[in-house]
């Protein structure tokens, strides 16, 4: 899934030293207001450590996420300026997106980045955009209409059916 947001922060928060992603998310939960709302978050600063992952580029037929992450590349950046961007989804939307925070990082030069697994920083500036609405657009095609999503989430038919304009390879 891809989430896009016209980011318009409601507030800024200066964050002192954090030693882990868990520490950061607990601190943010105390600052965002209601955890039953959706929050887009941007954090800028100097990171003493950021542990990231990236996965190889995929091509049809798409593998499930659980299969793709088996080939993930985990790496650590140290003493780097950059930006974390992400969302916090509430628990009641777990059928739409995993609840909690999901962050991605990019360095100041926009050359290195990935999905954030852990981090440490002496200070960060957080900007938070709380929103009440999301728009969910689903594919408008026969493949989506005929897929049984209850049968095997993550199965071979699941992900192709969620990708608009997906072309299933011709049988050999």
Short mmCIF file of N, CA, C and O in Angstrom, two decimals, residues 15-28 43 46-51 76-77 84 116-124:
data_model
loop_
_atom_site.label_atom_id
_atom_site.label_comp_id
_atom_site.label_asym_id
_atom_site.label_seq_id
_atom_site.Cartn_x
_atom_site.Cartn_y
_atom_site.Cartn_z
N UNK A 15 12.47 17.27 20.58
CA UNK A 15 12.65 16.00 21.27
C UNK A 15 14.10 15.87 21.69
O UNK A 15 15.01 16.00 20.86
N UNK A 16 14.31 15.64 22.99
CA UNK A 16 15.65 15.42 23.51
C UNK A 16 16.10 14.00 23.16
O UNK A 16 15.40 13.27 22.48
N UNK A 17 17.21 13.63 23.67
CA UNK A 17 17.86 12.36 23.34
C UNK A 17 16.91 11.16 23.39
O UNK A 17 16.13 11.01 24.33
N UNK A 18 16.98 10.34 22.34
CA UNK A 18 16.27 9.06 22.30
C UNK A 18 17.29 7.99 21.94
O UNK A 18 18.16 8.20 21.10
N UNK A 19 17.16 6.85 22.61
CA UNK A 19 18.14 5.79 22.41
C UNK A 19 17.63 4.64 21.55
O UNK A 19 18.39 3.74 21.21
N UNK A 20 16.33 4.69 21.20
CA UNK A 20 15.78 3.61 20.39
C UNK A 20 14.50 4.08 19.71
O UNK A 20 13.89 5.08 20.11
N UNK A 21 14.08 3.33 18.71
CA UNK A 21 12.82 3.61 18.05
C UNK A 21 11.65 3.44 19.02
O UNK A 21 10.71 4.23 19.01
N UNK A 22 11.72 2.44 19.88
CA UNK A 22 10.66 2.23 20.88
C UNK A 22 10.53 3.43 21.80
O UNK A 22 9.43 3.86 22.14
N UNK A 23 11.67 3.99 22.22
CA UNK A 23 11.64 5.18 23.08
C UNK A 23 11.01 6.35 22.35
O UNK A 23 10.19 7.08 22.91
N UNK A 24 11.38 6.53 21.08
CA UNK A 24 10.83 7.62 20.29
C UNK A 24 9.32 7.47 20.12
O UNK A 24 8.57 8.42 20.32
N UNK A 25 8.85 6.29 19.77
CA UNK A 25 7.41 6.12 19.53
C UNK A 25 6.61 6.28 20.82
O UNK A 25 5.51 6.84 20.79
N UNK A 26 7.14 5.85 21.95
CA UNK A 26 6.46 6.06 23.24
C UNK A 26 6.38 7.55 23.55
O UNK A 26 5.33 8.05 23.99
N UNK A 27 7.46 8.27 23.30
CA UNK A 27 7.47 9.71 23.52
C UNK A 27 6.46 10.40 22.60
O UNK A 27 5.70 11.26 23.04
N UNK A 28 6.45 10.01 21.33
CA UNK A 28 5.50 10.60 20.38
C UNK A 28 4.05 10.32 20.79
O UNK A 28 3.20 11.20 20.69
N UNK A 43 10.36 13.98 11.29
CA UNK A 43 11.39 14.26 12.29
C UNK A 43 12.69 14.58 11.57
O UNK A 43 13.14 13.80 10.72
N UNK A 46 19.99 15.17 13.62
CA UNK A 46 21.21 14.40 13.50
C UNK A 46 21.01 13.08 14.23
O UNK A 46 20.59 13.06 15.38
N UNK A 47 21.31 12.00 13.55
CA UNK A 47 21.14 10.66 14.12
C UNK A 47 22.51 10.06 14.37
O UNK A 47 23.33 9.99 13.45
N UNK A 48 22.75 9.64 15.60
CA UNK A 48 24.02 8.97 15.88
C UNK A 48 24.01 7.57 15.25
O UNK A 48 25.05 7.04 14.87
N UNK A 49 22.78 7.01 15.12
CA UNK A 49 22.64 5.69 14.51
C UNK A 49 21.23 5.55 13.96
O UNK A 49 20.27 5.92 14.60
N UNK A 50 21.14 5.00 12.75
CA UNK A 50 19.84 4.64 12.17
C UNK A 50 20.02 3.26 11.54
O UNK A 50 20.86 3.08 10.66
N UNK A 51 19.24 2.29 12.00
CA UNK A 51 19.26 0.95 11.41
C UNK A 51 18.10 0.88 10.42
O UNK A 51 16.95 1.16 10.78
N UNK A 76 23.35 -0.10 8.77
CA UNK A 76 23.36 0.94 9.79
C UNK A 76 24.09 2.16 9.26
O UNK A 76 25.19 2.04 8.71
N UNK A 77 23.46 3.32 9.41
CA UNK A 77 24.12 4.59 9.11
C UNK A 77 24.48 5.23 10.45
O UNK A 77 23.67 5.20 11.38
N UNK A 84 13.14 11.57 9.05
CA UNK A 84 12.23 10.43 9.16
C UNK A 84 10.85 10.94 8.79
O UNK A 84 10.45 12.02 9.24
N UNK A 116 12.83 2.23 8.65
CA UNK A 116 13.53 2.36 9.92
C UNK A 116 13.22 1.18 10.84
O UNK A 116 12.06 0.90 11.14
N UNK A 117 14.30 0.52 11.30
CA UNK A 117 14.17 -0.56 12.27
C UNK A 117 14.53 -0.10 13.67
O UNK A 117 13.98 -0.58 14.66
N UNK A 118 15.49 0.84 13.78
CA UNK A 118 15.90 1.36 15.08
C UNK A 118 16.68 2.65 14.85
O UNK A 118 17.08 2.95 13.72
N UNK A 119 16.92 3.40 15.93
CA UNK A 119 17.63 4.67 15.81
C UNK A 119 18.12 5.15 17.16
O UNK A 119 17.69 4.65 18.20
N UNK A 120 18.99 6.15 17.12
CA UNK A 120 19.42 6.89 18.31
C UNK A 120 19.73 8.31 17.84
O UNK A 120 20.30 8.51 16.75
N UNK A 121 19.36 9.30 18.68
CA UNK A 121 19.61 10.69 18.34
C UNK A 121 19.69 11.53 19.60
O UNK A 121 19.00 11.24 20.59
N UNK A 122 20.51 12.58 19.55
CA UNK A 122 20.64 13.49 20.70
C UNK A 122 19.50 14.49 20.73
O UNK A 122 19.08 14.93 21.80
N UNK A 123 19.00 14.89 19.57
CA UNK A 123 17.86 15.81 19.53
C UNK A 123 17.23 15.80 18.15
O UNK A 123 17.92 15.65 17.14
N UNK A 124 15.92 15.94 18.14
CA UNK A 124 15.15 15.94 16.90
C UNK A 124 14.08 17.02 16.95
O UNK A 124 13.62 17.39 18.03
#
